[in-house]
Amino acid sequence: MKFMKLGSRPDTSVSSEVSSDLVVQVNGTRYLLHKFPLLSKCLRLQKLNSESPESTQHQIIQLPDFPGGTESFEVCAKFCYGITITVSAYNIVSTRCAADYLQMTEEVEKGNLVYKLDVFLNSCILNGWKDSIITLQTTKSFQSWSEDLGITSRCIEAIASKVLSNPLKVSLSHSYSRRGRDRDEISVNGSKTATKGWWAEDLSELGIDLYWRTMIALKSGGKVPSNLVGDALRIYASKWLPNISRNLENGETNSNSNSKSRLLLESIISLLPSERASVSCSFLLKLLKAANILRASSTSRSELARRIGIQLDEASVPDLLIPCSSNDMVYDVEVMFTILEHFMLQSQSPPVSPPRVKGRFERHRRSRSANNGDFELQEGRRSSSSSHSAKIKVAKLVDGYLKEIGKDVNLPLSKFTALAEAIPDFARLDHDDLYKAIDIYLKSHPNLNKTERKRLCRTLDCKKLSVEVCMHAAQNELLPLRVVVQVLFFEQARAAMASGQLTDLPSNIKALLAAQGDASKPPGSLSTNRSMVQPEDQWSVSGLRSPNASLATLRMKLAENDDLDENFHDGITKSNSSKVRHICSLPTHPKRMFSKLWSTNNRSASEKS
């Protein structure tokens, strides 16, 4: 028989003047051994020896399903013969399971192998960071044994205790080499930045079941910041969920691998910290894309949509383009509705108001109450300002999203308009992106009828368009005629007021133009005052707020009526001003009307210059 030390060449065979009297067969390998050294330390061999019939020369003992195979048996046999054995983080689990299988306990002999391995595990292996992780990894091959012996739980507790003792820095064992890498720093855009939670990279080597249990232990400790937990989950996901979308496009799908990836993804989702800033919105959207591809549970997808909605203002348009796997549409627009609805709901929280102190102690506590009230009022205003800014960002985001999904020829008009109308009027500081999205949708859907085109442009506010966009809209033959007339009217009126040619505009027209900003501003400029104070700052799931009737007469009449001639004049030109009538007069042919109005505009601009 030959014995081997781990990682070294085979040394000499065990020689003895006493001939072998015991044959042990492990996984098809036969070992010629001696009863005395083995039976004196292995209770299981004693029992098997007494139960098996004696032969003339060798007694044979079968050890089927021996944990760790021949390598683990040879380590145990070496110990019985008094030969030095080498135990490390890589083989201590298999050796400990083998020793337990052979029942090499203190009941058989003091200082037996089980006792010595437990001492070595607790005093040396579990004191090292990397050794603890390696040992935990090896338990995967001996899952039931490791669970019964408590090795798995001890490894998890050791790892968690090291992170919890100082989440920002974990000491390495003396035997672990950094291999030339500075684990405390990583390069970001050419510069080095501190990686406070670098322990996450080592934990990412674990399988999902062990990783999940370890992260649960870390989170239950309550000392690891939520952003470090979120960063650890991002590192783990990037390691174990790569190229899912690419594999699906290439047809490289496997039900077994998809099932494992789905389990892994849902486990990561269940570990997400509840704090808003713990993970980025981009990471959450990547998880949602993977959830759609892998067909994760509805619970997991709903949780991701809720989390994304809470911090939707941090998202970008490319991240929101989630592939659709349930119908013919390119992107999953339904999940966008769900995300936007969650954002709307969380932004409707009531503002913070200072509490009022009442009672007989009010006089004595007035000063302190006033200070507290001022502080809470300032916090409420700051929160309201932040919420308003988030709504403006989301409005810009949705318009950019509409430009992308508008290219989809299978996107129904109802979904496009519903998403466009879900944004309230105050949140869109300008309508340039909305117009571009509408133009893209019109080009991708050339078969829309007159009614559908009017419905598509219902949300568009022409007085919030820039000069460049107005020029494009005036020449856009795909737009409904009423929209073109609106664009030309507002541009002519603004140009006339800016040049001082019209001073006697009707009050409703002046108010309509003043809502955009100061009349002295150049044509096409946008007012910033609208974004500063919004008394009607209401973000509603039902869509846009109701416009003021006195300020939106033109828009409402153009939207509700099919014929422009009488209704357009009734809505705007009920005035004694002949100049306004002249601006609003419509030639019979649209082409001549456009050229006439634009030539008037160009002359006004040249005279002003």
PDB file of N, CA and C in Angstrom, residues 9 17 82 96 114 153 173 297 317 324 331 404 413 422 441 461 490 508 520 533 559 600 604:
ATOM      1  N   ARG A   9       4.917  14.034  -3.844  1.00  0.00           N
ATOM      2  CA  ARG A   9       5.059  12.741  -4.518  1.00  0.00           C
ATOM      3  C   ARG A   9       4.743  11.597  -3.556  1.00  0.00           C
ATOM      4  N   GLU A  17       7.105  -6.075   9.468  1.00  0.00           N
ATOM      5  CA  GLU A  17       7.484  -7.486   9.528  1.00  0.00           C
ATOM      6  C   GLU A  17       6.270  -8.381   9.683  1.00  0.00           C
ATOM      7  N   GLY A  82       0.216   6.277  12.584  1.00  0.00           N
ATOM      8  CA  GLY A  82       1.141   7.222  13.190  1.00  0.00           C
ATOM      9  C   GLY A  82       1.972   8.001  12.194  1.00  0.00           C
ATOM     10  N   ARG A  96     -12.751  15.258   7.959  1.00  0.00           N
ATOM     11  CA  ARG A  96     -13.607  15.219   9.150  1.00  0.00           C
ATOM     12  C   ARG A  96     -14.813  14.310   8.921  1.00  0.00           C
ATOM     13  N   VAL A 114     -11.070  12.670  15.278  1.00  0.00           N
ATOM     14  CA  VAL A 114     -12.204  13.598  15.283  1.00  0.00           C
ATOM     15  C   VAL A 114     -11.921  14.778  16.190  1.00  0.00           C
ATOM     16  N   SER A 153     -22.596  25.540   9.395  1.00  0.00           N
ATOM     17  CA  SER A 153     -23.040  26.649  10.241  1.00  0.00           C
ATOM     18  C   SER A 153     -21.871  27.330  10.930  1.00  0.00           C
ATOM     19  N   SER A 173      -6.010  36.028   6.225  1.00  0.00           N
ATOM     20  CA  SER A 173      -5.175  35.057   6.917  1.00  0.00           C
ATOM     21  C   SER A 173      -3.742  35.174   6.412  1.00  0.00           C
ATOM     22  N   SER A 297     -40.704  34.612 -10.971  1.00  0.00           N
ATOM     23  CA  SER A 297     -42.040  34.647 -10.376  1.00  0.00           C
ATOM     24  C   SER A 297     -42.610  36.061 -10.414  1.00  0.00           C
ATOM     25  N   VAL A 317     -32.877  56.142 -19.900  1.00  0.00           N
ATOM     26  CA  VAL A 317     -33.747  55.558 -20.920  1.00  0.00           C
ATOM     27  C   VAL A 317     -33.264  54.178 -21.370  1.00  0.00           C
ATOM     28  N   CYS A 324     -39.636  42.585 -24.222  1.00  0.00           N
ATOM     29  CA  CYS A 324     -40.937  41.982 -23.941  1.00  0.00           C
ATOM     30  C   CYS A 324     -40.946  40.551 -24.459  1.00  0.00           C
ATOM     31  N   TYR A 331     -40.656  46.116 -26.591  1.00  0.00           N
ATOM     32  CA  TYR A 331     -40.350  46.403 -25.196  1.00  0.00           C
ATOM     33  C   TYR A 331     -41.578  46.188 -24.313  1.00  0.00           C
ATOM     34  N   GLU A 404     -38.206  56.110 -27.897  1.00  0.00           N
ATOM     35  CA  GLU A 404     -37.666  54.785 -28.224  1.00  0.00           C
ATOM     36  C   GLU A 404     -38.769  53.794 -28.572  1.00  0.00           C
ATOM     37  N   LEU A 413     -51.677  52.510 -30.194  1.00  0.00           N
ATOM     38  CA  LEU A 413     -51.795  53.939 -29.924  1.00  0.00           C
ATOM     39  C   LEU A 413     -52.257  54.192 -28.498  1.00  0.00           C
ATOM     40  N   ALA A 422     -49.941  60.320 -18.790  1.00  0.00           N
ATOM     41  CA  ALA A 422     -49.758  60.059 -17.358  1.00  0.00           C
ATOM     42  C   ALA A 422     -48.893  61.119 -16.685  1.00  0.00           C
ATOM     43  N   TYR A 441     -43.562  58.314 -33.767  1.00  0.00           N
ATOM     44  CA  TYR A 441     -44.698  57.382 -33.807  1.00  0.00           C
ATOM     45  C   TYR A 441     -45.489  57.549 -35.111  1.00  0.00           C
ATOM     46  N   ASP A 461     -48.479  70.529 -26.068  1.00  0.00           N
ATOM     47  CA  ASP A 461     -48.720  71.950 -25.783  1.00  0.00           C
ATOM     48  C   ASP A 461     -47.792  72.764 -26.677  1.00  0.00           C
ATOM     49  N   PHE A 490     -49.239  80.704 -32.262  1.00  0.00           N
ATOM     50  CA  PHE A 490     -48.454  81.105 -31.101  1.00  0.00           C
ATOM     51  C   PHE A 490     -47.136  81.744 -31.512  1.00  0.00           C
ATOM     52  N   ASN A 508     -57.639  87.162 -22.956  1.00  0.00           N
ATOM     53  CA  ASN A 508     -57.423  85.710 -22.862  1.00  0.00           C
ATOM     54  C   ASN A 508     -56.185  85.297 -23.631  1.00  0.00           C
ATOM     55  N   SER A 520     -41.603  89.979 -22.878  1.00  0.00           N
ATOM     56  CA  SER A 520     -40.403  90.604 -23.431  1.00  0.00           C
ATOM     57  C   SER A 520     -39.335  89.616 -23.792  1.00  0.00           C
ATOM     58  N   VAL A 533     -42.385  77.594  -8.712  1.00  0.00           N
ATOM     59  CA  VAL A 533     -43.555  77.534  -7.835  1.00  0.00           C
ATOM     60  C   VAL A 533     -44.676  76.841  -8.602  1.00  0.00           C
ATOM     61  N   ALA A 559     -59.024  70.881 -29.603  1.00  0.00           N
ATOM     62  CA  ALA A 559     -58.995  69.450 -29.313  1.00  0.00           C
ATOM     63  C   ALA A 559     -60.360  68.804 -29.451  1.00  0.00           C
ATOM     64  N   THR A 600     -44.596  86.463 -42.949  1.00  0.00           N
ATOM     65  CA  THR A 600     -44.855  87.535 -41.999  1.00  0.00           C
ATOM     66  C   THR A 600     -43.908  87.452 -40.820  1.00  0.00           C
ATOM     67  N   SER A 604     -41.008  90.167 -39.676  1.00  0.00           N
ATOM     68  CA  SER A 604     -40.974  90.749 -38.331  1.00  0.00           C
ATOM     69  C   SER A 604     -39.610  90.571 -37.699  1.00  0.00           C
TER      70      SER A 604
END
